[in-house]
CSV table of C-alpha atoms in Angstrom, one decimal:
chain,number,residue,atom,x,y,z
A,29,UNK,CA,0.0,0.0,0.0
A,30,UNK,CA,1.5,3.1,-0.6
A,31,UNK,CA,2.0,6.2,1.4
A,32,UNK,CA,1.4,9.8,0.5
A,33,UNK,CA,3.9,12.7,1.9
A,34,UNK,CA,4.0,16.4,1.5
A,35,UNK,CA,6.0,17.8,-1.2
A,36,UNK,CA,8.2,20.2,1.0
A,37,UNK,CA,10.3,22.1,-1.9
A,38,UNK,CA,7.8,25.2,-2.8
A,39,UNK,CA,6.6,24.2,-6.3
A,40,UNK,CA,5.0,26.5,-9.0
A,41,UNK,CA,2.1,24.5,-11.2
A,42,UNK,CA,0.2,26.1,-13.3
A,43,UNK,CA,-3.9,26.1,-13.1
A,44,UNK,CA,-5.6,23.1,-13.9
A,45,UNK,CA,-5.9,23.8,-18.0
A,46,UNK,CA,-9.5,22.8,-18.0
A,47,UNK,CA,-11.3,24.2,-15.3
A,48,UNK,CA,-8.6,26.9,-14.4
A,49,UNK,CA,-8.5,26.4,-10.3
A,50,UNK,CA,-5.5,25.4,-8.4
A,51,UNK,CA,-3.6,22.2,-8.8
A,52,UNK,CA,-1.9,20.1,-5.9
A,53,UNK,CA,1.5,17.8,-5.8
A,54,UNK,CA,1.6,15.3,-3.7
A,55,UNK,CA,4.6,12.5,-3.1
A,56,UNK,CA,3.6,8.4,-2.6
A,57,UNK,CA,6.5,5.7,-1.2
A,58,UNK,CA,5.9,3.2,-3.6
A,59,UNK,CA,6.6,-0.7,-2.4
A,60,UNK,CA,8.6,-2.5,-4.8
A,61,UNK,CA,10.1,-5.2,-4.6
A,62,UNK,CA,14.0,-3.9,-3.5
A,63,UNK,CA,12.0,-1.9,-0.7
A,64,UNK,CA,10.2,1.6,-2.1
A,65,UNK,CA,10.7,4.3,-4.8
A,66,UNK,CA,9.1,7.7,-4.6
A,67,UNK,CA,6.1,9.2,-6.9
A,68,UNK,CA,4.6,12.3,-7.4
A,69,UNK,CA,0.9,12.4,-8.3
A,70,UNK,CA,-0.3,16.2,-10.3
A,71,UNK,CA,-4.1,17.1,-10.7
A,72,UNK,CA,-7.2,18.9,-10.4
A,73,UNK,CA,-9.2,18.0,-7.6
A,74,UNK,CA,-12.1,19.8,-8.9
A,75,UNK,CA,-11.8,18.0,-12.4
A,76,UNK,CA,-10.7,14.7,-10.9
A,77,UNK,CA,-7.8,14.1,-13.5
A,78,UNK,CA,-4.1,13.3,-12.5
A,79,UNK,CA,-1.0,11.9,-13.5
A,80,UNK,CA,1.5,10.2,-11.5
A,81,UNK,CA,5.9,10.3,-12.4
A,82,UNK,CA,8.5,8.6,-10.4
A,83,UNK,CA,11.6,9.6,-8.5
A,84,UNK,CA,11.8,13.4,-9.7
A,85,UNK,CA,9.0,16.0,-8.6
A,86,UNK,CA,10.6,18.6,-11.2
A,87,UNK,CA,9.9,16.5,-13.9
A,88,UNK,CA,6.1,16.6,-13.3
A,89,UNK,CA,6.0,19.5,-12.5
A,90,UNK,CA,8.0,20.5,-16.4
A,91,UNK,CA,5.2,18.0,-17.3
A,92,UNK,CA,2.1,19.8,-15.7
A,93,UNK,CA,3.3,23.3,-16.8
A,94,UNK,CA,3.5,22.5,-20.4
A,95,UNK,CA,0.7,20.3,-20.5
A,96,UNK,CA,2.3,17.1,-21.7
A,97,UNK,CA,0.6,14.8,-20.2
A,98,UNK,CA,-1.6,11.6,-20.4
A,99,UNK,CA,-4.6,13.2,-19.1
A,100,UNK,CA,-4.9,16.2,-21.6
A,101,UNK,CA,-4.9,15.6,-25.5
A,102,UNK,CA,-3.3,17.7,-27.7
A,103,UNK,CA,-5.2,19.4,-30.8
């Protein structure tokens, strides 16, 4: 089962690109089977969508910012 944390590092995500309200970071140890890794999960809680990266928060948060991710299709 995994366990969430808070993201300590102050991190700067855009607005949710649908609805336009705040988005939220949050960090998961992940059980493997060497012992854990670390995740970070990105969304909308008001538009339920989210997207989850291993090991590096700055990466989803790159992600998030330019929109490149699973949960929004480009035109």
């Amino acid at each position: 089962m995994s366990q969430f944390f808070e993201v300590e590092e102050k991190v700067d995500l855009k607005p949710c690109p649908f609805c336009g309200r705040e988005a939220y970071i949050t960090g998961m140890f992940v059980p493997t089977g060497d012992g854990e890794i670390n995740a970070y999960v990105v969304g909308c809680e008001n538009c339920e969508i989210s997207f989850r990266q291993s090991w590096d928060y700055e990466i989803i948060v790159e992600q998030w910012n330019r929109r490149v991710c699973k949960c929004h299709k480009e035109n």
